[in-house]
CSV table of N, CA and C in Angstrom, one decimal:
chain,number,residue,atom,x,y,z
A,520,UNK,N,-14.2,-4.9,-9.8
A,520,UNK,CA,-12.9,-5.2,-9.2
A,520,UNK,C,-12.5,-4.0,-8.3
A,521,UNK,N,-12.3,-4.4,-6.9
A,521,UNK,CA,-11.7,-3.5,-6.0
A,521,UNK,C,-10.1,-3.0,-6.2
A,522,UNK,N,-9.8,-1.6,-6.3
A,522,UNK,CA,-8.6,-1.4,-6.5
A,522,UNK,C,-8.0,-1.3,-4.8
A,523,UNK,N,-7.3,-2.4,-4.4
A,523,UNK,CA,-6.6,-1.5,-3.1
A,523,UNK,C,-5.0,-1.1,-3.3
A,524,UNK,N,-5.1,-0.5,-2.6
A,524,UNK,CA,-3.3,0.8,-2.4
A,524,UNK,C,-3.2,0.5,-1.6
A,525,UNK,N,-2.0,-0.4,-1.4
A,525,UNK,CA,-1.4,-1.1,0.2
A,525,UNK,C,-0.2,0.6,0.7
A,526,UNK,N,-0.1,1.2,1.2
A,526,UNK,CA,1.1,2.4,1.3
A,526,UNK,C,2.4,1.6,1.6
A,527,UNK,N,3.4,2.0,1.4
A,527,UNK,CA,4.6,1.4,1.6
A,527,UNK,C,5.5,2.7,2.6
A,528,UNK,N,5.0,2.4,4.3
A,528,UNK,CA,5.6,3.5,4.3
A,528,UNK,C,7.1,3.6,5.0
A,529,UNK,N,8.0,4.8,4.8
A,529,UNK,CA,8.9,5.0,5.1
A,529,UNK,C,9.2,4.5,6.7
A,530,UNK,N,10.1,3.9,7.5
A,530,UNK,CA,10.2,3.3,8.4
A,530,UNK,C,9.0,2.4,8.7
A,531,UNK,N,9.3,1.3,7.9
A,531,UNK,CA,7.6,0.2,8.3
A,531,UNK,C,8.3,-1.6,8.6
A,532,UNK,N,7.6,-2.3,8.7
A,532,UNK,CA,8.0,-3.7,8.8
A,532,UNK,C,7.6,-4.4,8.0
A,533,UNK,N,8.4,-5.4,7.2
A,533,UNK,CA,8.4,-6.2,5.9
A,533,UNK,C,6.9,-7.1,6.5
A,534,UNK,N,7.2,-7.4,7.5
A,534,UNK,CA,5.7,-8.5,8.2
A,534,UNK,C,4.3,-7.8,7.6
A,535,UNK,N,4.1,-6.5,8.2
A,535,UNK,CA,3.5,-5.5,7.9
A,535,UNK,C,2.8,-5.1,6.8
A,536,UNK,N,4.0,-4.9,5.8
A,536,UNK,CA,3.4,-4.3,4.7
A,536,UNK,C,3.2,-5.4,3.5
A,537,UNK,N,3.9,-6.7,3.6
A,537,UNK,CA,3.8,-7.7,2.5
A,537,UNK,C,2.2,-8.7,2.9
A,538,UNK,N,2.1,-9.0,4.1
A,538,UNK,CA,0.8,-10.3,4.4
A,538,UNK,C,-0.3,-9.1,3.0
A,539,UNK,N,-0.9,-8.3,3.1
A,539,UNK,CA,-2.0,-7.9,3.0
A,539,UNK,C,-2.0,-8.1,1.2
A,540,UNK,N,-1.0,-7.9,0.6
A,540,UNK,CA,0.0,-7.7,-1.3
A,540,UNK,C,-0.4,-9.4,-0.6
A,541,UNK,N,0.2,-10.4,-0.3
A,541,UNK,CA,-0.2,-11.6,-0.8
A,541,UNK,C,-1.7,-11.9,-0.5
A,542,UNK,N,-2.5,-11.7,0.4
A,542,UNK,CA,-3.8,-11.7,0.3
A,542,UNK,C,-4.6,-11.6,-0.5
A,543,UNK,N,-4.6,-10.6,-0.8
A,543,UNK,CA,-5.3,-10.2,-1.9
A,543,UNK,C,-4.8,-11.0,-3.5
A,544,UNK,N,-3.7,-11.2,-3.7
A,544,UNK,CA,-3.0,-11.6,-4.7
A,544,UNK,C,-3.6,-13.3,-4.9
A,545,UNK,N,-3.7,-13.8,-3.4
A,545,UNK,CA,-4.0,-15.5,-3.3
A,545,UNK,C,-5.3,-15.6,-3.5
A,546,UNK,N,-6.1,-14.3,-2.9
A,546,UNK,CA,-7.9,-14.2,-3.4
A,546,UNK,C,-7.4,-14.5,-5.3
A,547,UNK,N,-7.5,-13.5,-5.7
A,547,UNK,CA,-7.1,-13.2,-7.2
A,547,UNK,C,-7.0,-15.1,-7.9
A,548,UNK,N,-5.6,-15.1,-7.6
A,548,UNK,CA,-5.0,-16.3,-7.6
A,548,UNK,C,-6.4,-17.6,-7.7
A,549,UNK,N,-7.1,-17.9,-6.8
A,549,UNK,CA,-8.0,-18.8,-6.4
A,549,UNK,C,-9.3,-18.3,-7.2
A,550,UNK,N,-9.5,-17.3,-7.9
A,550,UNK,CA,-10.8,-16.8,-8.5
A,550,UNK,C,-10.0,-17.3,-10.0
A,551,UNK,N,-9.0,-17.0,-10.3
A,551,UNK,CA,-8.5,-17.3,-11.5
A,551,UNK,C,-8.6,-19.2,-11.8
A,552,UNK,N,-8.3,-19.5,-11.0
A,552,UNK,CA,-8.6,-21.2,-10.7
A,552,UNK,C,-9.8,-21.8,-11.1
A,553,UNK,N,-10.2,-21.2,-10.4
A,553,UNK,CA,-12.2,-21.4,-10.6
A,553,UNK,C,-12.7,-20.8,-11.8
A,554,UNK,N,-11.8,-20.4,-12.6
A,554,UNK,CA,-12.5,-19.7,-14.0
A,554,UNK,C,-12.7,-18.0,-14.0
A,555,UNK,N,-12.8,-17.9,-12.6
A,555,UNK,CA,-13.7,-16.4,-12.1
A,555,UNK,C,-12.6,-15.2,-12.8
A,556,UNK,N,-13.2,-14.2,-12.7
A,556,UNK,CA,-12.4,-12.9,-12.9
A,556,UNK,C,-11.7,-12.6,-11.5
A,557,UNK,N,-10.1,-11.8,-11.7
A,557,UNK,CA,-9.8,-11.6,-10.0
A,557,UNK,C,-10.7,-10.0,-9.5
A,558,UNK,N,-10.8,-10.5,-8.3
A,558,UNK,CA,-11.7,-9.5,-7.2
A,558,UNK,C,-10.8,-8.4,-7.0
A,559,UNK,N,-9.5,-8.5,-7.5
A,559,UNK,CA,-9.1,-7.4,-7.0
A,559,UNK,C,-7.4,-6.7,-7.6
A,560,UNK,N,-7.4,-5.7,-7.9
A,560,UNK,CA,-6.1,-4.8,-8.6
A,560,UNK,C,-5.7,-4.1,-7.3
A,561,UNK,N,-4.2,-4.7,-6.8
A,561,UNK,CA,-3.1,-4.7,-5.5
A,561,UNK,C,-2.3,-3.8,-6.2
A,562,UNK,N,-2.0,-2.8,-5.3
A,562,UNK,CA,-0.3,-2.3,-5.9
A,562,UNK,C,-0.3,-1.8,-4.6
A,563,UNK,N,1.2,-1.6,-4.5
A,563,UNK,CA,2.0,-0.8,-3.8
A,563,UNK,C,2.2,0.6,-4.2
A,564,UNK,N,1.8,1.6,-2.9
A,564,UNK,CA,1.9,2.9,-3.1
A,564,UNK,C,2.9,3.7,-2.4
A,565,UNK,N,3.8,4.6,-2.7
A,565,UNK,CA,4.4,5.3,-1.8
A,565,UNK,C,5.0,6.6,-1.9
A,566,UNK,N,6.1,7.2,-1.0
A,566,UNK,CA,6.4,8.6,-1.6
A,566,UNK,C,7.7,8.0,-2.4
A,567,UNK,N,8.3,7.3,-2.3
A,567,UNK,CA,9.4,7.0,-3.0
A,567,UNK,C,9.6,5.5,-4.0
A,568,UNK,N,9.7,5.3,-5.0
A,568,UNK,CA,9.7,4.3,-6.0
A,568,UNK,C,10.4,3.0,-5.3
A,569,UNK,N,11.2,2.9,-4.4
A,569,UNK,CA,12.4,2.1,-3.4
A,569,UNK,C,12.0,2.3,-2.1
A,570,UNK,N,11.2,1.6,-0.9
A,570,UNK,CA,11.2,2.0,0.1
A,570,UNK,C,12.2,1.1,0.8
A,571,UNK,N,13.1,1.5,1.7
A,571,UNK,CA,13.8,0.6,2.5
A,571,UNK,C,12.7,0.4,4.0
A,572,UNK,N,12.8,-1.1,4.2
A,572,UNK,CA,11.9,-1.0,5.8
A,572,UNK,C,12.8,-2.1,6.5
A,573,UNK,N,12.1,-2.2,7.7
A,573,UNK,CA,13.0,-2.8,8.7
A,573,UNK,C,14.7,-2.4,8.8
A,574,UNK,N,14.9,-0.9,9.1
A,574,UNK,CA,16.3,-0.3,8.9
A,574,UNK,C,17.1,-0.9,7.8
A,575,UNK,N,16.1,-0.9,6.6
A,575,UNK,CA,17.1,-0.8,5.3
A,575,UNK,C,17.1,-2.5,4.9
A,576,UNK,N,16.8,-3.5,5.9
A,576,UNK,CA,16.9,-4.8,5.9
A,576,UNK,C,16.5,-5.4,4.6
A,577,UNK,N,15.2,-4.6,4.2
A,577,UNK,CA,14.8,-5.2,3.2
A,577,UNK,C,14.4,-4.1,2.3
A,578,UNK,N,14.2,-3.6,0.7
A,578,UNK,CA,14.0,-2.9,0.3
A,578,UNK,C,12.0,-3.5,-0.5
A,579,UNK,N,11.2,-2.6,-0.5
A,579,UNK,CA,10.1,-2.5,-1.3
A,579,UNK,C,10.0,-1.7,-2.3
A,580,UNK,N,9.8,-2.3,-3.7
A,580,UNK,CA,9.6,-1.2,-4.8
A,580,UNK,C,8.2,-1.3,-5.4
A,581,UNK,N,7.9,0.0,-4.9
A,581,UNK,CA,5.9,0.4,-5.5
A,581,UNK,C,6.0,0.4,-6.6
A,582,UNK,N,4.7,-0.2,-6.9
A,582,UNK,CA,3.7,0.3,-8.5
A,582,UNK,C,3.9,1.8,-9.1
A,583,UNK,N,3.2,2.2,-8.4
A,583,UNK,CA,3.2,3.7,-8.8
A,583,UNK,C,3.3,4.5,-7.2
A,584,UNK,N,4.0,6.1,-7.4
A,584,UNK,CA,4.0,6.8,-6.4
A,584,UNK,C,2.5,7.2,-5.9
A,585,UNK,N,2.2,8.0,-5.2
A,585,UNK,CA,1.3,8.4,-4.3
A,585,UNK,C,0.4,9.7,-5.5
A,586,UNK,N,1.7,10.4,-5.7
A,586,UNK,CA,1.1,11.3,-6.9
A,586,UNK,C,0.7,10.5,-7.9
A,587,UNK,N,1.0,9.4,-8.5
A,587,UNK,CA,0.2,9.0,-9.7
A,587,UNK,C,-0.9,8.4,-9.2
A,588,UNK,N,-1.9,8.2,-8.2
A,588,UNK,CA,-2.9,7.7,-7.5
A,588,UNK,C,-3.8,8.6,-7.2
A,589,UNK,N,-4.8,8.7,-8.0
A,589,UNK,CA,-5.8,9.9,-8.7
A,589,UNK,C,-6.9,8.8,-7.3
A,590,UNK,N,-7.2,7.8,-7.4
A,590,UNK,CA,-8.8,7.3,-7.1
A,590,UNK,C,-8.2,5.7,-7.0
A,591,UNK,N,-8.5,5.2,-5.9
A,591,UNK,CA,-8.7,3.8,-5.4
A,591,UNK,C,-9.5,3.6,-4.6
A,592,UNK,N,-10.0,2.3,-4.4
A,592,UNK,CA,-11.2,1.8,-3.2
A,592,UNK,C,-10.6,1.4,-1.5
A,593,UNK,N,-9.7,1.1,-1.4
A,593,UNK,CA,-8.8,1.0,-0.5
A,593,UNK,C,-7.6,1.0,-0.5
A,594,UNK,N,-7.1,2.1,1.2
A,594,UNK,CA,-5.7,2.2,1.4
A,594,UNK,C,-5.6,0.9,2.8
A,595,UNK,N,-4.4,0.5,2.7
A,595,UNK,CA,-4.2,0.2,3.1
A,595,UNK,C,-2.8,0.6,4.3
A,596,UNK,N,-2.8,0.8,5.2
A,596,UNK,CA,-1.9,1.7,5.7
A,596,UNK,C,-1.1,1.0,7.0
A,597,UNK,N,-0.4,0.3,6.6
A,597,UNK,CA,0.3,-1.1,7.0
A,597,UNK,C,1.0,-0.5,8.6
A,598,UNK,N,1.4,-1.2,10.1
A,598,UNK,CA,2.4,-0.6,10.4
A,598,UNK,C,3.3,-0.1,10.8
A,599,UNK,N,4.0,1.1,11.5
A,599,UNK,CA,4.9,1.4,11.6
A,599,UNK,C,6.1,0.9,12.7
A,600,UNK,N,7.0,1.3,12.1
A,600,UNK,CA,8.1,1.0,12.9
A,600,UNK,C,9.3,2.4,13.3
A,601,UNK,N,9.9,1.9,15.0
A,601,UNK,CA,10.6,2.9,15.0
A,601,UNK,C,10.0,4.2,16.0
A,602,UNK,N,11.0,5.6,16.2
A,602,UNK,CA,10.3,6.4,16.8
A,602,UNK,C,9.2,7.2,16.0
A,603,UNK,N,8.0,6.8,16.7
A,603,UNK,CA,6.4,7.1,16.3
A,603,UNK,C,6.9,9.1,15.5
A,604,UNK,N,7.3,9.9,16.1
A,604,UNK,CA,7.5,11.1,16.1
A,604,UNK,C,8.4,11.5,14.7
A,605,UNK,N,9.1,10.7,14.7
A,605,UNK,CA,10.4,10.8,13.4
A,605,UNK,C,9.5,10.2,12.6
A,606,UNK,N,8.8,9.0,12.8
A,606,UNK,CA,8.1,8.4,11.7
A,606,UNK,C,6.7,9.0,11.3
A,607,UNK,N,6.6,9.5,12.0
A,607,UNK,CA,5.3,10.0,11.4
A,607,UNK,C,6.0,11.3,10.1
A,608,UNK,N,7.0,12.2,11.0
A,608,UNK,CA,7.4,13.2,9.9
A,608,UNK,C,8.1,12.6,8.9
A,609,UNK,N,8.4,11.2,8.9
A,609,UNK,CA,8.9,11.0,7.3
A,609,UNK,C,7.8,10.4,6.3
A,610,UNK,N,6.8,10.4,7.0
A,610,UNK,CA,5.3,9.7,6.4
A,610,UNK,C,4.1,11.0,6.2
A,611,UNK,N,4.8,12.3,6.9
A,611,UNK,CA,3.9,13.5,6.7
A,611,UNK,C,3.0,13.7,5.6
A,612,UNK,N,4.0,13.6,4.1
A,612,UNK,CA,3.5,14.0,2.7
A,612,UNK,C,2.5,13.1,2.5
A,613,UNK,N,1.9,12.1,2.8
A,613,UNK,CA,1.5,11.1,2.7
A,613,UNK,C,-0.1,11.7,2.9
A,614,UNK,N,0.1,11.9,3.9
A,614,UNK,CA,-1.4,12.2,4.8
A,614,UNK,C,-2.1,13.0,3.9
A,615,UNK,N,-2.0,14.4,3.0
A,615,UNK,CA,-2.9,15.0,2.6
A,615,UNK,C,-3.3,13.7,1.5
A,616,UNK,N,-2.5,13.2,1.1
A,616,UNK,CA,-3.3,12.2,-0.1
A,616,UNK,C,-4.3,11.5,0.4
A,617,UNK,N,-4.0,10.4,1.7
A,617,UNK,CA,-4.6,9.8,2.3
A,617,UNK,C,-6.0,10.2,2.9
A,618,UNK,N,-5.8,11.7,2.9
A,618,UNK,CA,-7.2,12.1,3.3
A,618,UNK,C,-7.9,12.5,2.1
A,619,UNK,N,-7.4,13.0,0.9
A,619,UNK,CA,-8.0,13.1,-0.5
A,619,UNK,C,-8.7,11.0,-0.5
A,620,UNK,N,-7.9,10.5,-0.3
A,620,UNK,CA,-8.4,9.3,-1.1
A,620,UNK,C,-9.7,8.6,-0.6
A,621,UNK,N,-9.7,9.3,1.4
A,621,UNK,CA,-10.7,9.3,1.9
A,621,UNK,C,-11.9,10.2,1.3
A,622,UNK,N,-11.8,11.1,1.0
A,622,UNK,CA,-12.9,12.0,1.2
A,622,UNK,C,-13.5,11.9,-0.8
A,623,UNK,N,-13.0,10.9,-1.1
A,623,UNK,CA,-13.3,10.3,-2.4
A,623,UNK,C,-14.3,9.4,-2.3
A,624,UNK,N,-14.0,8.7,-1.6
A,624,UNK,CA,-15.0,7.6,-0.8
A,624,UNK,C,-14.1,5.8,-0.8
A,625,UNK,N,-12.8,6.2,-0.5
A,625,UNK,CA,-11.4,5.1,-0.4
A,625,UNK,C,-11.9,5.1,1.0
A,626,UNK,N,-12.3,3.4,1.3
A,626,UNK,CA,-12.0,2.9,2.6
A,626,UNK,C,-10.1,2.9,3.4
């Protein structure tokens, strides 16, 4: 079973960050049908337990934070919205994980 970690990031778009969480969920869904085991364990990852996206329009609340995320097979790194510069510094903390999860061997 592939584990992916969709990120839920701070200034992002509900379009964005939800298609990929039902994807995988509809794979699952359709293996379960057929009898099969699901292909895959989805959660939501981020720096905060409540992310607000699309200026607050809609709120997302992660599985687990970023710190409880030791080892997964894929991140998924949905995207952004807003000024690129501001958004990247509210998404900063993010990055050394993202590169631990890479150099783990996380697509």
């Amino acid at each position: 079973m592939k584990r992916i970690s969709i990120y839920v990031p701070r200034s992002g778009f509900i379009e964005a960050v939800s298609p990929p969480y039902r994807i995988f969920n509809t794979v699952d869904d359709i293996c379960r049908d057929q009898g099969k085991e699901p292909a895959f364990e989805v959660e939501f990852v981020g720096l905060d337990k409540s992310v607000a996206v699309q200026n607050g329009e809609y709120s997302v609340h992660v599985n687990r934070l970023i710190s409880e995320v030791d080892d997964t097979d894929v991140v998924i790194v949905p995207a952004l919205s807003g000024d690129m510069n501001n958004t990247i510094e509210l998404n900063k903390a993010a990055i050394p994980w993202m590169k631990r999860m890479h150099e783990k061997g996380a697509e």
